[in-house]
XYZ file of C-alpha atoms in Angstrom:
509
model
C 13.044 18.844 25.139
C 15.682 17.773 27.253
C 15.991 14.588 29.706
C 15.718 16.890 32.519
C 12.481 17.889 31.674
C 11.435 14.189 30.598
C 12.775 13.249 34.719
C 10.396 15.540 35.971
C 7.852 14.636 33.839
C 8.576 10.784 35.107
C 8.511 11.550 38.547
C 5.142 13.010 38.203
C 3.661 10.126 36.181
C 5.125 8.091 39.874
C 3.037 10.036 42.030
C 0.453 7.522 43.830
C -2.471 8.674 42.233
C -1.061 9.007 38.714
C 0.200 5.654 38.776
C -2.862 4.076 39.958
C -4.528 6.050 36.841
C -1.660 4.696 34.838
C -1.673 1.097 35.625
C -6.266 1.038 35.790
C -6.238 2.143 32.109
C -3.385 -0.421 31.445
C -5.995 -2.926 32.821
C -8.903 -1.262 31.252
C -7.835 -1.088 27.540
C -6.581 -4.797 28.293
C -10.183 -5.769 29.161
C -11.957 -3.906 26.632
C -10.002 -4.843 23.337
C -10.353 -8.509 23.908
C -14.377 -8.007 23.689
C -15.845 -8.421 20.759
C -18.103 -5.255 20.209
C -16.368 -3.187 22.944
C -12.455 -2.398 21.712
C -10.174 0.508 22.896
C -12.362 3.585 21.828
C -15.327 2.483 23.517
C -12.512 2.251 26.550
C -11.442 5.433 26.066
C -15.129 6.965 26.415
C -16.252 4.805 29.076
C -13.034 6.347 31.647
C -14.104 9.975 30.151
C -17.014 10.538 32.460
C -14.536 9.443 35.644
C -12.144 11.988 34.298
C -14.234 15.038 35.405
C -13.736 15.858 38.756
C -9.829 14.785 38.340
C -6.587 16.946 37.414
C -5.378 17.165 33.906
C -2.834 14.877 34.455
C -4.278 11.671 35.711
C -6.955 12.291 32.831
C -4.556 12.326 29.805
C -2.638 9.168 31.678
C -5.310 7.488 32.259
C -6.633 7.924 28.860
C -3.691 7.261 27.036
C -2.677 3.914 28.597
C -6.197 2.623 27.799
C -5.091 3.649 24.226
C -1.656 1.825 24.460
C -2.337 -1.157 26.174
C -6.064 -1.277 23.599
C -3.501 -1.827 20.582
C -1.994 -4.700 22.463
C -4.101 -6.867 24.067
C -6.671 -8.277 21.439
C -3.780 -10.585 20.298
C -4.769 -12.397 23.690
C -8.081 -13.556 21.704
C -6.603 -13.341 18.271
C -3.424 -15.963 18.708
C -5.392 -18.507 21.002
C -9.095 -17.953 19.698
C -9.029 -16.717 16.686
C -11.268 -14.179 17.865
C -10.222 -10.269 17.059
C -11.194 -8.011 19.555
C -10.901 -5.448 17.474
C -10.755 -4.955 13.662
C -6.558 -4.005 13.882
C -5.786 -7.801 15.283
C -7.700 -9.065 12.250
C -3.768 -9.815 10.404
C -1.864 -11.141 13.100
C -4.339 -14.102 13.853
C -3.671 -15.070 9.818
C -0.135 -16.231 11.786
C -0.433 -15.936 15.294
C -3.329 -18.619 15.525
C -1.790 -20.394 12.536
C 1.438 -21.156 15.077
C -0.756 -21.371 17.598
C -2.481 -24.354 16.009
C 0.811 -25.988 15.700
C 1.432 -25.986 19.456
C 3.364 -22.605 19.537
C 1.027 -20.489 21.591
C 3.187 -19.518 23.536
C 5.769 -18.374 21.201
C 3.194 -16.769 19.322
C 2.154 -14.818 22.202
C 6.044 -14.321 23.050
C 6.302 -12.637 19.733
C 3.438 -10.419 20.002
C 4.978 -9.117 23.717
C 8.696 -8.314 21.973
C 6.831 -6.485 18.776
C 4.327 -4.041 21.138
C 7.187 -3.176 23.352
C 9.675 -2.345 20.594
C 7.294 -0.660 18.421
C 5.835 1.636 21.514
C 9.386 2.182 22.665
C 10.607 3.244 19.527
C 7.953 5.238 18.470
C 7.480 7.204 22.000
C 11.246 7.943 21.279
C 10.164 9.502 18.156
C 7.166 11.659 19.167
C 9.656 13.485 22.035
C 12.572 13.933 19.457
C 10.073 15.394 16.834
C 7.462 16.839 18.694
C 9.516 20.319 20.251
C 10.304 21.233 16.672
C 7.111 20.358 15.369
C 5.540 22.536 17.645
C 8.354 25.422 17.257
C 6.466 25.644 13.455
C 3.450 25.143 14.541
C 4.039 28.551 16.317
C 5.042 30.274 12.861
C 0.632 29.110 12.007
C -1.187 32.591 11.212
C -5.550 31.580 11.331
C -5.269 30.973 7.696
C -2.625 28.393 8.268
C -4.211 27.221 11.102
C -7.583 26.496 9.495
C -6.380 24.870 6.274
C -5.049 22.380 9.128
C -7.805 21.753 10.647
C -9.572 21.362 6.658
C -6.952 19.221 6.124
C -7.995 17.289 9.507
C -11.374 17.176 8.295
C -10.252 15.433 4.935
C -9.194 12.701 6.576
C -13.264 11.899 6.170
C -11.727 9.985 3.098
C -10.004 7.199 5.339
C -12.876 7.031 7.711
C -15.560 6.048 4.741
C -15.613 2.938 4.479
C -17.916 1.633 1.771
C -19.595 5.087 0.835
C -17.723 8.308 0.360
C -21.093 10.472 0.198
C -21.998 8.998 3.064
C -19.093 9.643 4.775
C -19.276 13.107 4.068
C -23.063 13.482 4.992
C -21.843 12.740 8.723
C -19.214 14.741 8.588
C -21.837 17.937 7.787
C -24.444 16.336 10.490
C -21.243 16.593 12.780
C -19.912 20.372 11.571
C -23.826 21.414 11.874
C -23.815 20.440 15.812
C -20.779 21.895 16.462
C -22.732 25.223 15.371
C -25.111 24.600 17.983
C -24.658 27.461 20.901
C -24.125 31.135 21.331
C -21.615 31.956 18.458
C -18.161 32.551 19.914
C -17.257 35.764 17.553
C -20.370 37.217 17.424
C -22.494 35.895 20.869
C -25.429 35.019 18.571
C -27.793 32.156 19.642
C -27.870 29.313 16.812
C -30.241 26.579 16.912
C -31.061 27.127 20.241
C -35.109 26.992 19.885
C -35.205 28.582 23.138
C -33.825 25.411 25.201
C -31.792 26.936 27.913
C -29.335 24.122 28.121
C -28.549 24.102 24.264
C -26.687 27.382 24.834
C -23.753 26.327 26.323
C -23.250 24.017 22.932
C -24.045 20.167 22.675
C -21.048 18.373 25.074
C -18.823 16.602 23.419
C -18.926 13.720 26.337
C -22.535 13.442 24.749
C -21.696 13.042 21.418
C -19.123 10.613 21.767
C -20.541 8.349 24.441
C -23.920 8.482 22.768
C -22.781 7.926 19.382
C -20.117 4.960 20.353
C -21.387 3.981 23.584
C -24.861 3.699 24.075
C -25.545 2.982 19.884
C -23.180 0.020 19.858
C -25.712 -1.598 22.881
C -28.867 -0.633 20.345
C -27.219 -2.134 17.325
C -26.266 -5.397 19.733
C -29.540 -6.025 20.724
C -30.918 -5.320 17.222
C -29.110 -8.343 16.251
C -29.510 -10.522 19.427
C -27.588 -10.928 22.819
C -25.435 -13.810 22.621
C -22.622 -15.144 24.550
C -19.597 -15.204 22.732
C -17.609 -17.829 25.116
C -15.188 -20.188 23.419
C -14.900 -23.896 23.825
C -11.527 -23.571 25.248
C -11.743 -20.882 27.239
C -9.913 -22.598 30.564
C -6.861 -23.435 27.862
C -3.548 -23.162 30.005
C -1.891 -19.516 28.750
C 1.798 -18.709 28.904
C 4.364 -16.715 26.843
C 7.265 -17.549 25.562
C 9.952 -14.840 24.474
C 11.856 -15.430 21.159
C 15.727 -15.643 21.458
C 17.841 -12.923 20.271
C 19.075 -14.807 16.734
C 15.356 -14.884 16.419
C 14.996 -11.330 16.521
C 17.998 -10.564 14.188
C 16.821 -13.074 11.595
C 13.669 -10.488 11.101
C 15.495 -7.524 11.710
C 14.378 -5.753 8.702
C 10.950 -6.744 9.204
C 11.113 -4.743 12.618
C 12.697 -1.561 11.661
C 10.449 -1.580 8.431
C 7.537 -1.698 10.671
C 8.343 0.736 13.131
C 9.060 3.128 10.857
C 5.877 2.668 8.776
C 3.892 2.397 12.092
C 5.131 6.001 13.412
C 5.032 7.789 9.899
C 1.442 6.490 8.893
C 0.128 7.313 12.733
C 1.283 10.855 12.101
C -1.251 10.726 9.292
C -4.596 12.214 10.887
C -7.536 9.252 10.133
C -4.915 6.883 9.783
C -5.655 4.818 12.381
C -4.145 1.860 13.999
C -6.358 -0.529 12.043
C -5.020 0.920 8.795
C -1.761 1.088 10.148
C -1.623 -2.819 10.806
C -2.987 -4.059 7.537
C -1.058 -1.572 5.460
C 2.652 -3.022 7.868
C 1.084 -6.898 6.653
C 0.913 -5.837 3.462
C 4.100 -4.898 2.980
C 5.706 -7.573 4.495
C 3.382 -10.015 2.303
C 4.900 -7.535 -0.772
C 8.343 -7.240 -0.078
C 9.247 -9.822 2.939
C 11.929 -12.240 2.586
C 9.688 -15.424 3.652
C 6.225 -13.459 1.796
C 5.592 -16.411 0.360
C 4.741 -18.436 3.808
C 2.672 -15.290 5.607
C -0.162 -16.909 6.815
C 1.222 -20.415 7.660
C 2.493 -18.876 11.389
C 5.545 -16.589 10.481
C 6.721 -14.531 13.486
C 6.970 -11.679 10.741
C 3.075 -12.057 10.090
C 2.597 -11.458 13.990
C 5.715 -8.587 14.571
C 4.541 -6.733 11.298
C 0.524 -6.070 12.369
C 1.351 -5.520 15.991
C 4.432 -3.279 15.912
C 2.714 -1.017 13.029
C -0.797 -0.959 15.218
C 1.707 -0.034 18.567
C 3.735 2.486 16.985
C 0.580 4.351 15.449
C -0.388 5.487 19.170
C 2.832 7.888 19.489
C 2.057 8.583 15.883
C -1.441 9.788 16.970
C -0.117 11.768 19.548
C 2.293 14.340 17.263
C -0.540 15.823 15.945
C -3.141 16.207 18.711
C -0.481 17.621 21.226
C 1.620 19.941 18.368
C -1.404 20.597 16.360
C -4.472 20.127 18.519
C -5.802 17.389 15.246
C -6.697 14.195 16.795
C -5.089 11.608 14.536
C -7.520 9.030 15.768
C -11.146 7.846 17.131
C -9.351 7.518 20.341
C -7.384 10.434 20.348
C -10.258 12.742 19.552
C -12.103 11.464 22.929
C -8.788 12.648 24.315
C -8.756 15.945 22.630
C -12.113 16.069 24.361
C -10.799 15.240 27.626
C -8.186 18.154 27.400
C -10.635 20.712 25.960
C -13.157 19.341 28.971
C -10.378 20.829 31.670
C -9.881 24.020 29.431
C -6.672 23.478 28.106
C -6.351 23.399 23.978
C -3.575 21.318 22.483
C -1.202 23.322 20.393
C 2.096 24.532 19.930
C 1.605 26.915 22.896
C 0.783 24.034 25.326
C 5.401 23.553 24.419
C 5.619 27.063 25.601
C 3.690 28.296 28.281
C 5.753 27.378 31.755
C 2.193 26.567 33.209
C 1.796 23.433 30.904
C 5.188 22.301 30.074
C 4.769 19.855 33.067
C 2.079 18.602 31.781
C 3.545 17.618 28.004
C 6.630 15.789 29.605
C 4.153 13.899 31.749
C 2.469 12.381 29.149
C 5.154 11.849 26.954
C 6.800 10.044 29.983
C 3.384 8.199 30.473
C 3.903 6.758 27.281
C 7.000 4.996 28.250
C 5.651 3.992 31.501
C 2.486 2.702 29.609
C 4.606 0.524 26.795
C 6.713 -1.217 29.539
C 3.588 -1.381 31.947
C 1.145 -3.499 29.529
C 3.775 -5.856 28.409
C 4.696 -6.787 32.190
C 1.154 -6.676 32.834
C 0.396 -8.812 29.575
C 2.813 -11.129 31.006
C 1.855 -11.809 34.411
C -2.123 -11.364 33.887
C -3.109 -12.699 30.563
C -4.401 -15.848 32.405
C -7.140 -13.316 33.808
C -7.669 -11.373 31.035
C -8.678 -13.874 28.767
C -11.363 -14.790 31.642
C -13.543 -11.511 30.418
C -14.528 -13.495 27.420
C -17.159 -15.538 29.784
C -18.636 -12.444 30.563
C -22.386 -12.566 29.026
C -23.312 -10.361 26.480
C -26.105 -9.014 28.151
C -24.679 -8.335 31.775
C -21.231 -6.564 29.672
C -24.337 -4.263 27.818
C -26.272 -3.553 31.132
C -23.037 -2.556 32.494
C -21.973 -0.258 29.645
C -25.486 1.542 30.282
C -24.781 2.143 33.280
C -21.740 3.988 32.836
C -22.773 5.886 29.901
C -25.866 7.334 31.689
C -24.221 7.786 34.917
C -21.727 9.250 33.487
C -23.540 11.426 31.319
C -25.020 12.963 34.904
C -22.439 13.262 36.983
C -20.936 15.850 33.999
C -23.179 18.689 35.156
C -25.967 17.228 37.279
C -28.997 17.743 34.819
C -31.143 15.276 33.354
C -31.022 17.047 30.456
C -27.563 15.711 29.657
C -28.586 12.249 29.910
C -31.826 12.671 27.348
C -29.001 14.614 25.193
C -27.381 11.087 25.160
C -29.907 8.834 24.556
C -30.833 10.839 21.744
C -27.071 10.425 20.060
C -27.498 6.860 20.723
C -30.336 6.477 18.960
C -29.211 8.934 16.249
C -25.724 6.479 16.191
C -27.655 3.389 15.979
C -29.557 5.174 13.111
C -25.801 5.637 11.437
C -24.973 2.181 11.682
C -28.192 0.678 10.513
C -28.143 2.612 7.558
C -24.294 2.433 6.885
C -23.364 5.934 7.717
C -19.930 5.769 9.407
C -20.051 7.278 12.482
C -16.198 8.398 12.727
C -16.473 11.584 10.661
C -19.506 12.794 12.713
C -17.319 12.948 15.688
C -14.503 14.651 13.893
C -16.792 17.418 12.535
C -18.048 17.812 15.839
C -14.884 18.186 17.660
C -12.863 20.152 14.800
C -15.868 22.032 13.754
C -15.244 24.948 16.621
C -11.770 25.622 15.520
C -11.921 25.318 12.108
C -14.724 27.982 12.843
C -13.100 30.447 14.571
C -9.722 29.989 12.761
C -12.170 30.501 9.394
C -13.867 33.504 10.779
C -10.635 35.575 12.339
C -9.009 34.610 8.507
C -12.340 36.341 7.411
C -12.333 39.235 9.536
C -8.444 39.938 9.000
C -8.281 39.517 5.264
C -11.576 41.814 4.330
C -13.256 38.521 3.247
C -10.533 37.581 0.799
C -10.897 33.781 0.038
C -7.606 33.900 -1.604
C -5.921 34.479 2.070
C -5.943 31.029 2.167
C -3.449 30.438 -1.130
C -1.784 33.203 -0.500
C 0.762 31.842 2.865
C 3.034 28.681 1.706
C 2.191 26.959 4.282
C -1.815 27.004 4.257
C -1.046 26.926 0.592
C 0.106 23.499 0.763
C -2.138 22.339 2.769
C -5.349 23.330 1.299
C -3.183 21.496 -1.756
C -3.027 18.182 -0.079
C -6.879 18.366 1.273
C -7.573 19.065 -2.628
C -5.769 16.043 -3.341
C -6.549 13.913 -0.049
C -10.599 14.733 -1.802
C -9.869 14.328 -5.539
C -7.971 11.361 -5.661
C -10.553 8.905 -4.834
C -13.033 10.212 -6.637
C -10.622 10.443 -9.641
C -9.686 6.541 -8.962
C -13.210 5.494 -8.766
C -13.463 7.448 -12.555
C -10.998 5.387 -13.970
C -12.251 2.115 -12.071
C -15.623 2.903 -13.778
C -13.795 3.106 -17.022
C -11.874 0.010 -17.079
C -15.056 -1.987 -15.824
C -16.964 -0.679 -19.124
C -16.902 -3.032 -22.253
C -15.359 -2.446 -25.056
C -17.289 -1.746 -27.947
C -17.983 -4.386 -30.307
C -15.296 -4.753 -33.476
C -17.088 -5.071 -36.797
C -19.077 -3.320 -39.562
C -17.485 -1.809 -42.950
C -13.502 -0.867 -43.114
């Protein structure tokens, strides 16, 4: 990876029609993630239908600026509302709207600016240093290695639980069960087919995940009532105000701590920005100089959440471009969106000439993205905020709309769009009866490769399981999805344990 290579990347993402792709998903992912209900993913599959008849290019772009400017905009709501958009702005309003309260917005909002640009900056910076060599081992993957990554992948069903770890795992199998769905691709079997033409081809992914995240999130809305959720002071008078450079030395070390736990955790598949902005709170309410004050309006309580939740996006990234693993819900829509134009994320997408253009023009999209939402966060936010008057019901009609449109302009059959309603109705099912509907999605999406990486293993070893143990680096792997599986269970042993009584003391000596 060389700055050469980055220029031409740059001067592609500057072509008129990548740039306008560029700076709509800037203003999409800005709209979205102040909307309670909506938030970045659902941004991210709304633009995937639009992405169909366009190049690669403009598609990944497009897709990943919704992602970057997604992490950045719900502290809009958060610092001046107290109203997350989504669940990853949930620390920095413990500060931001605390020194908002004391007639700081617009410091608060200053400080939230200064953290999302350093932290994407930095963390872009990263992904292209690391990403080349990453991929140059990636290369050395055999199918055994290359399937006990994508198990490992699929372990990542831990972090996506939530309260229930069976249940977690119960939509991971409904998800690995309609990935078999098709005409198998080793042997050209038919599999649950039941004789419907269209289920040959496979379930679409752009079913699955706007079903399952678009359309179910308007069921489980109306389940529990439309309602306009417009606050009082919506019309408040919105600036920013950047902090002063002793400001930013005086929480130096809360910066750098950040960014570096931001870009390492993202790296982490299932470790999503959400985690990755409590976990960067936590630590600074552990081991910050000032821990003691977090939550009376710190800048460290706003920098810590936002730069960790930024830097996770480039984090994300590593492994879905060097590995083909998305590391995230939104980075498995884009995964779909590169598997949708027939090209696979992988090492080989760093070596083949015909798609090095297209790496250094998203990793140069990423820079162009982090500068683009902070100017645009600057000079817009009094218009952004205005999407918050939007009524519930008009923002669900519209979301429909798109899905079902959407779901027919993908191949022109009807059949599509009953295939969606179905997974809306199957996601509203998930949510109603707390089944997370994350690790359906993964299986669904990983549950091809791991397949066929599982299967060529198979073939090549004489169906000898212990091909998988025998390579150091599937070895270690399959290791860490062992322990990635056994260490909750093995905490929630001992939890058990230390919740039982003791037995009562007494009787004969």
């Amino acid at each position: 990876m060389t700055f050469v290579d980055l220029g031409h990347g740059l001067a592609h993402v500057f072509q008129p029609f990548d740039l306008l792709m560029l700076v709509t998903g800037l203003l999409v992912g800005m709209a979205v993630s102040i909307m309670p209900g909506l938030g970045l993913v659902m941004g991210v599959i709304l633009a995937l239908p639009f992405t169909y008849r366009m190049p690669i290019e403009p598609s990944i772009i497009l897709l990943t600026a919704i992602y970057f400017s997604g992490t950045y905009a719900g502290c809009f709501t958060a610092i001046l509302y107290r109203i997350p958009g989504e669940p990853m702005d949930v620390p920095m309003l413990w500060d931001g709207h605390a020194m908002a309260k004391r007639g700081a917005p617009a410091k608060a909002l200053g400080w939230a600016l200064v953290a999302a640009l350093i932290g994407g900056l930095v963390s872009s910076a990263v992904m292209v240093a690391i990403a080349g060599p990453l991929s140059s081992v990636a290369l050395s993957f055999d199918s055994p290695d290359y399937f006990a990554a994508v198990f490992f992948g699929l372990t990542t069903v831990v972090a996506l639980a939530g309260r229930s770890l069976p249940n977690a795992i119960i939509s991971l199998c409904v998800g690995l069960l309609v990935a078999t769905v098709g005409i198998d691709s080793t042997y050209g079997t038919d599999r649950f087919t039941f004789g419907v033409p269209i289920l040959e081809d496979g379930i679409q992914l752009v079913a699955i995940l706007v079903g399952t995240y678009g359309l179910s999130e308007v069921l489980t809305r109306i389940g529990q009532g439309l309602r306009v959720s417009q606050p009082n002071d919506a019309d408040r008078s919105v600036a920013t105000e950047f902090p002063t450079l002793s400001e930013l030395i005086a929480i130096r070390i809360t910066i750098i701590r950040s960014t570096i736990l931001g870009t390492l955790i993202g790296i982490v598949p299932g470790a999503g920005a959400t985690i990755t902005s409590f976990i960067s709170y936590g630590i600074e309410k552990q081991y910050g100089r000032r821990r003691h004050l977090l939550g009376t309006g710190l800048p460290e309580g706003i920098v810590a959440p936002q730069i960790g939740a930024t830097a996770s996006v480039a984090g994300h990234m590593i492994p879905l471009l060097t590995l083909g693993l998305p590391g995230s819900g939104a980075t498995a829509v884009i995964l779909a969106a590169f598997l949708l134009h027939g090209v696979q994320p992988g090492p080989m997408l760093f070596q083949d000439p015909k798609s090095t253009l297209l790496v250094y023009t998203i990793l140069s999209s990423m820079f162009v993205s982090v500068i683009g939402m902070c100017l645009l966060g600057f000079f817009w936010i009094r218009v952004v905020v205005k999407v918050l008057k939007i009524p519930q019901g008009i923002l669900s009609a519209i979301v429909v709309m798109f899905c079902l449109v959407g779901a027919y302009a993908n191949r022109n059959d009807l059949a599509d769009v009953w295939m969606i309603v179905f997974f809306g109705i199957l996601g509203y099912l998930f949510e109603k009866f707390a089944f997370p509907i994350a690790p359906l999605v993964l299986g669904a999406i990983l549950g091809p490769i791991g397949e066929d990486s599982f299967v060529r293993s198979m073939i090549a070893s004489g169906n000898d399981w212990l091909v998988f143990f025998k390579d150091p680096i599937s070895a270690a792997l399959m290791g860490a999805s062992a322990l990635a599986l056994g260490y909750p269970l093995l905490r929630e042993v001992l939890s058990r344990r230390q919740r039982q009584p003791l037995p009562a003391s007494g009787g004969p000596r």
